[in-house]
Short mmCIF file of C-alpha atoms in Angstrom, two decimals:
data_model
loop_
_atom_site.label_atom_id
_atom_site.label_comp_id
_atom_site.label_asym_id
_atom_site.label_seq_id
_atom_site.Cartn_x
_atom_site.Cartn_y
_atom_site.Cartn_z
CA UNK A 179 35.43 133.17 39.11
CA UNK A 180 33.42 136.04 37.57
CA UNK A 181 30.50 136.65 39.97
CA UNK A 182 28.36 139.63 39.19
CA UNK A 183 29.56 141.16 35.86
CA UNK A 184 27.69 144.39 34.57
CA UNK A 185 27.30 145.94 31.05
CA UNK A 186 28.30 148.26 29.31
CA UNK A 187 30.55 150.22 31.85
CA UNK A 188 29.80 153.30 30.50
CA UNK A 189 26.69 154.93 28.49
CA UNK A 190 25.60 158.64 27.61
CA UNK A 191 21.33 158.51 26.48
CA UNK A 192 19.56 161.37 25.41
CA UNK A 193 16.69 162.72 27.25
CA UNK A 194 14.01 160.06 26.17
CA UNK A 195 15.78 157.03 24.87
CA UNK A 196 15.98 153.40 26.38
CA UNK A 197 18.11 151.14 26.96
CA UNK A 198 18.89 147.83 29.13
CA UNK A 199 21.71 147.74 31.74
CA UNK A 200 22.61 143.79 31.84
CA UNK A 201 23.38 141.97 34.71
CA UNK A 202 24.28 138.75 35.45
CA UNK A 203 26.09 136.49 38.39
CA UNK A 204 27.52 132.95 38.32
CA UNK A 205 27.61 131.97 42.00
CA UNK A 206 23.92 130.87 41.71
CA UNK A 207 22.65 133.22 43.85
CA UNK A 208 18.58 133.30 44.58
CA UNK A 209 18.71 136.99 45.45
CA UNK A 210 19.84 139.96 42.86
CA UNK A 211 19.49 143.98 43.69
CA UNK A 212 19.64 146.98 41.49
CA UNK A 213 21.06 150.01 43.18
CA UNK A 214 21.70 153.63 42.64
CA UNK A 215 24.12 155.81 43.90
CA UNK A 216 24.50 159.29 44.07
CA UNK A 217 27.25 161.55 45.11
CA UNK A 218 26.87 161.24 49.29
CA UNK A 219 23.65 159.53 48.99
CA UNK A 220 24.85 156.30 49.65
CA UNK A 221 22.95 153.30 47.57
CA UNK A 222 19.55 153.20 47.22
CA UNK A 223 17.43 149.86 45.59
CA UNK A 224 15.95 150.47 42.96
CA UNK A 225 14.27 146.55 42.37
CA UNK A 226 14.86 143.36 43.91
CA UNK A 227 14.42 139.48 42.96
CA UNK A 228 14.46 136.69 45.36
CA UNK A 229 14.60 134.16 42.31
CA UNK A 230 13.76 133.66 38.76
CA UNK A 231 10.27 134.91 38.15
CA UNK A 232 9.80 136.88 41.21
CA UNK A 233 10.97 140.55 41.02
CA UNK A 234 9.77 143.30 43.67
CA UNK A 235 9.77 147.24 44.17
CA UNK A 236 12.79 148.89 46.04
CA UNK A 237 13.11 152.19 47.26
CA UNK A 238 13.14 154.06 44.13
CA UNK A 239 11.24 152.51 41.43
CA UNK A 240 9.58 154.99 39.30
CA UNK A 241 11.26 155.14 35.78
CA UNK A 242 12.67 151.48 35.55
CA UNK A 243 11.90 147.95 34.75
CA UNK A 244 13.12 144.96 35.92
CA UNK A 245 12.73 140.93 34.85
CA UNK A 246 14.39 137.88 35.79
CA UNK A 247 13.69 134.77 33.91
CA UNK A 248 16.51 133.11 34.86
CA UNK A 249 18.89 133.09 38.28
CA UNK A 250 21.71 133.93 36.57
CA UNK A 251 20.29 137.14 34.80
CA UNK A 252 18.59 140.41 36.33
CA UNK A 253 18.72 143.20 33.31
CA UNK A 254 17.69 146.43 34.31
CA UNK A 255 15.31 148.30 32.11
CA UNK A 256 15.39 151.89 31.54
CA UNK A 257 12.18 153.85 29.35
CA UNK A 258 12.25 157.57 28.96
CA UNK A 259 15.55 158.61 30.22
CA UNK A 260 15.59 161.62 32.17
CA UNK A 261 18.46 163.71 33.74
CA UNK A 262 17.16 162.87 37.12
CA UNK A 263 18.09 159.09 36.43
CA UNK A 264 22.33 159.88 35.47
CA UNK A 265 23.93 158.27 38.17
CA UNK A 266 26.07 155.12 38.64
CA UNK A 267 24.31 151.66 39.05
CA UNK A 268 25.20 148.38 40.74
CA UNK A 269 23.68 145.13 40.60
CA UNK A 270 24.26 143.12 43.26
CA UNK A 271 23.89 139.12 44.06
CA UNK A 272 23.49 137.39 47.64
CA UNK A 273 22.71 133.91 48.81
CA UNK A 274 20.18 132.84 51.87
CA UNK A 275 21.61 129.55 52.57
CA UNK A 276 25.51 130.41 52.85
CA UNK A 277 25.74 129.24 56.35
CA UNK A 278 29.25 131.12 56.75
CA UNK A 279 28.11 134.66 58.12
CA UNK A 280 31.63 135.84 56.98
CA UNK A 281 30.16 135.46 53.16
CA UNK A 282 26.97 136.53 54.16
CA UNK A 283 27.29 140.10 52.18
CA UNK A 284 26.30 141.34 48.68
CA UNK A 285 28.54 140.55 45.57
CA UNK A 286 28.50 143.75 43.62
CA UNK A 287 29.67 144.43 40.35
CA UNK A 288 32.02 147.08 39.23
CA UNK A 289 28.94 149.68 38.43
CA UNK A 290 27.38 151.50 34.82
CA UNK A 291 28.00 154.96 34.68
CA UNK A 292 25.18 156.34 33.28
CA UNK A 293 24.55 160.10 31.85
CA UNK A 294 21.57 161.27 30.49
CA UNK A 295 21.60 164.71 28.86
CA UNK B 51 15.11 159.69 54.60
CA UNK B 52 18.57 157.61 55.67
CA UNK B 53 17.73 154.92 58.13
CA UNK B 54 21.80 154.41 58.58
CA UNK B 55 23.50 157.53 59.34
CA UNK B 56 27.45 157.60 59.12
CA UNK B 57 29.98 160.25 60.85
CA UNK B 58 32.15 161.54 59.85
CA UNK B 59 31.30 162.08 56.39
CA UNK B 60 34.60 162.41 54.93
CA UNK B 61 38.15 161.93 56.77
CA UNK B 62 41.40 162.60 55.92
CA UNK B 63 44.63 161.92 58.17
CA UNK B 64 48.31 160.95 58.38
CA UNK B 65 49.73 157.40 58.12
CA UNK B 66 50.25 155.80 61.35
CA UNK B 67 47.21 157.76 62.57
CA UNK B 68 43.88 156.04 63.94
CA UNK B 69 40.65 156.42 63.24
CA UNK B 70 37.02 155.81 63.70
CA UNK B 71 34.18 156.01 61.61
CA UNK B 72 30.37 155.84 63.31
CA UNK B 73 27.34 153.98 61.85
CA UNK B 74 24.05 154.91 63.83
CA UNK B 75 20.09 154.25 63.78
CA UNK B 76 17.29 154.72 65.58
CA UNK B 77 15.97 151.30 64.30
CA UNK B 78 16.73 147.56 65.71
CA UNK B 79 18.72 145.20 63.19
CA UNK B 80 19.41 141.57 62.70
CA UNK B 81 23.07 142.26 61.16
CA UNK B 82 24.92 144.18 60.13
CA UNK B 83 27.71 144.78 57.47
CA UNK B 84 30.82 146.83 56.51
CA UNK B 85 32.11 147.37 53.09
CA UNK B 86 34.97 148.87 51.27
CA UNK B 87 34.46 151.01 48.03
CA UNK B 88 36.97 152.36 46.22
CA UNK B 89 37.00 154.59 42.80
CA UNK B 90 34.96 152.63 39.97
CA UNK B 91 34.43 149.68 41.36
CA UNK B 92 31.49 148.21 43.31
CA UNK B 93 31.30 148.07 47.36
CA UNK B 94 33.44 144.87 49.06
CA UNK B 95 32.17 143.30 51.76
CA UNK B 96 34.52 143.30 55.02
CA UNK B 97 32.84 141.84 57.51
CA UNK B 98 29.22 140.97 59.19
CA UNK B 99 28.26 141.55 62.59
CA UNK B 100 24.95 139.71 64.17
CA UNK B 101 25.05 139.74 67.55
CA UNK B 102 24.67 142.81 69.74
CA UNK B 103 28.04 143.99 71.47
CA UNK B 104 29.49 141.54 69.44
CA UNK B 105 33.38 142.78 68.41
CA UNK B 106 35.27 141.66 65.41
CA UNK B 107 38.85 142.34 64.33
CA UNK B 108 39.70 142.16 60.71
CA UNK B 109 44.29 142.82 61.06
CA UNK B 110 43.96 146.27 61.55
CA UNK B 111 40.55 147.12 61.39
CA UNK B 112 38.39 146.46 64.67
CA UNK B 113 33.96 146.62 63.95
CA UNK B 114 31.70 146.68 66.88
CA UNK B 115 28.34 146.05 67.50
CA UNK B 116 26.39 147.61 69.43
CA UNK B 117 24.37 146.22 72.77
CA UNK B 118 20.90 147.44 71.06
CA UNK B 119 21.95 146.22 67.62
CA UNK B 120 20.94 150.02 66.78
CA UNK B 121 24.82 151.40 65.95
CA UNK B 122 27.75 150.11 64.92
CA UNK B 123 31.70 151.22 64.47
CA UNK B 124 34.58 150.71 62.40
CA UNK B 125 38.47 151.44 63.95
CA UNK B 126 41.49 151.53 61.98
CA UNK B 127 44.61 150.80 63.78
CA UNK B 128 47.58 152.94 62.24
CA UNK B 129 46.22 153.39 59.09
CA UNK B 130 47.68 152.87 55.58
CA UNK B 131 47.12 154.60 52.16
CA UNK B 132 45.78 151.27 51.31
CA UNK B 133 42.90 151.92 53.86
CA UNK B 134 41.94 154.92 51.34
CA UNK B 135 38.04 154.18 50.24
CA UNK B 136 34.38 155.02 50.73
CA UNK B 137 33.19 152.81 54.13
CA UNK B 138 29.86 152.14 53.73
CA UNK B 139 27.53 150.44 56.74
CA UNK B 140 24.77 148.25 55.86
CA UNK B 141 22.27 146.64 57.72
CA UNK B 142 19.42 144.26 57.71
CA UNK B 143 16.27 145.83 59.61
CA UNK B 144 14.43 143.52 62.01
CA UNK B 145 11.16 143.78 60.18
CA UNK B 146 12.75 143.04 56.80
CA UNK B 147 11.73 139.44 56.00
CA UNK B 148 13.56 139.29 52.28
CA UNK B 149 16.94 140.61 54.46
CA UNK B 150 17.28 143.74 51.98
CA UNK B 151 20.04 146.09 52.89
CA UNK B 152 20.01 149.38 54.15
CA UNK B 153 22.66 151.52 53.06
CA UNK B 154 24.28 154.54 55.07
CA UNK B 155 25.76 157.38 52.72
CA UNK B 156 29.26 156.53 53.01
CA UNK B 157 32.41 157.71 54.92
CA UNK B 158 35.11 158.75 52.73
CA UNK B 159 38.36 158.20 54.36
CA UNK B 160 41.92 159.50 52.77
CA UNK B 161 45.09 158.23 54.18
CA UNK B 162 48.21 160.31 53.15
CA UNK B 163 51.77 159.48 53.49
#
């Protein structure tokens, strides 16, 4: 049992390169988050989907790129790195029918640590 | 601007020691949620809390509620290095009709032996 598995783990850009941070969940989740988080910052969302084709601005947008054409995938696009954007991510997957409030959380994955110098 | 505001923000204490952690808004929501992070891995969900004063008891940890669904707390009974972790509170805001979480900044808590 997987559930949310990010890639790569680990990734140094250079001040105005791309690149995609992959995402992707096998519970069959509806809902998938991107988050941020900085040192005692706590997480904030970056972009949200509540199901293939339907994506939606978080928090802290500006910079990134989301699309989900399919429930299982939510890749996370970044253009024009810039040192304000090193940080660690987490994608994150939730359900709005599990009737069991005990599972009613977030599945995260284990995080990309990104640097951008 | 954090809508969730934890205290304290770190912790550190003996084994066999108790302690609290406080989770605390000025804004009204529909539940709420604890989680467990520790060192490079993502945030694990402990428990979720819906109803106001509502109490819930997880072995040795103990999460409350709060009457105005505005706060919340976390207690650990005799702690354990294995209780070592960032505690984050998260919660669903009343007017939120997608149920997005709100994230407090964390709680670091070290347990020594």
């Amino acid at each position: 049992n997987a559930g949310v598995t990010q890639t790569p783990k680990f990734r140094i850009l250079k001040i105005g390169q791309s690149m995609t941070l992959q995402c992707t969940q096998d519970m069959n989740h509806n809902y998938m988050y991107w988050y941020r988080q900085d040192p005692g910052m706590g997480l904030k969302l970056i972009y949200y989907s509540v199901g293939a084709g339907i994506t939606d601005k978080g928090e802290v947008p500006n910079g990134y790129n989301v699309s989900r054409s399919t429930t299982e995938d939510f890749p996370l696009r970044l253009e024009l790195a810039a040192p304000s954007q090193t940080s660690v991510y987490f994608c994150a997957s939730s359900s709005p029918f599990i009737e069991d409030r005990d599972r009613m959380g977030y599945t995260f994955g284990s995080g990309t640590r990104l640097t951008v110098v | 601007t954090q809508l969730l505001k934890q205290s304290p923000q770190f912790l550190s204490i003996q084994e066999g020691e108790n302690l609290t952690v406080y989770c605390n808004s000025s804004s009204v929501f529909s539940s709420l949620q604890w989680y467990r992070q520790e060192p490079g891995e993502g945030p694990v969900l402990l428990v979720t809390v819906v109803t106001g004063g509502e109490v819930k008891k997880l072995k040795r940890l103990t999460f409350q509620f709060g009457d105005a669904r505005k706060d919340s707390s976390l207690h650990i009974t005799a702690a354990q290095p294995g209780d070592t972790g960032l505690y984050l509170c998260a919660g669903v805001m009343t007017t939120d009709s997608w149920g997005k979480l709100q994230f407090g900044a964390g709680t670091q808590v070290v347990v020594t032996p």
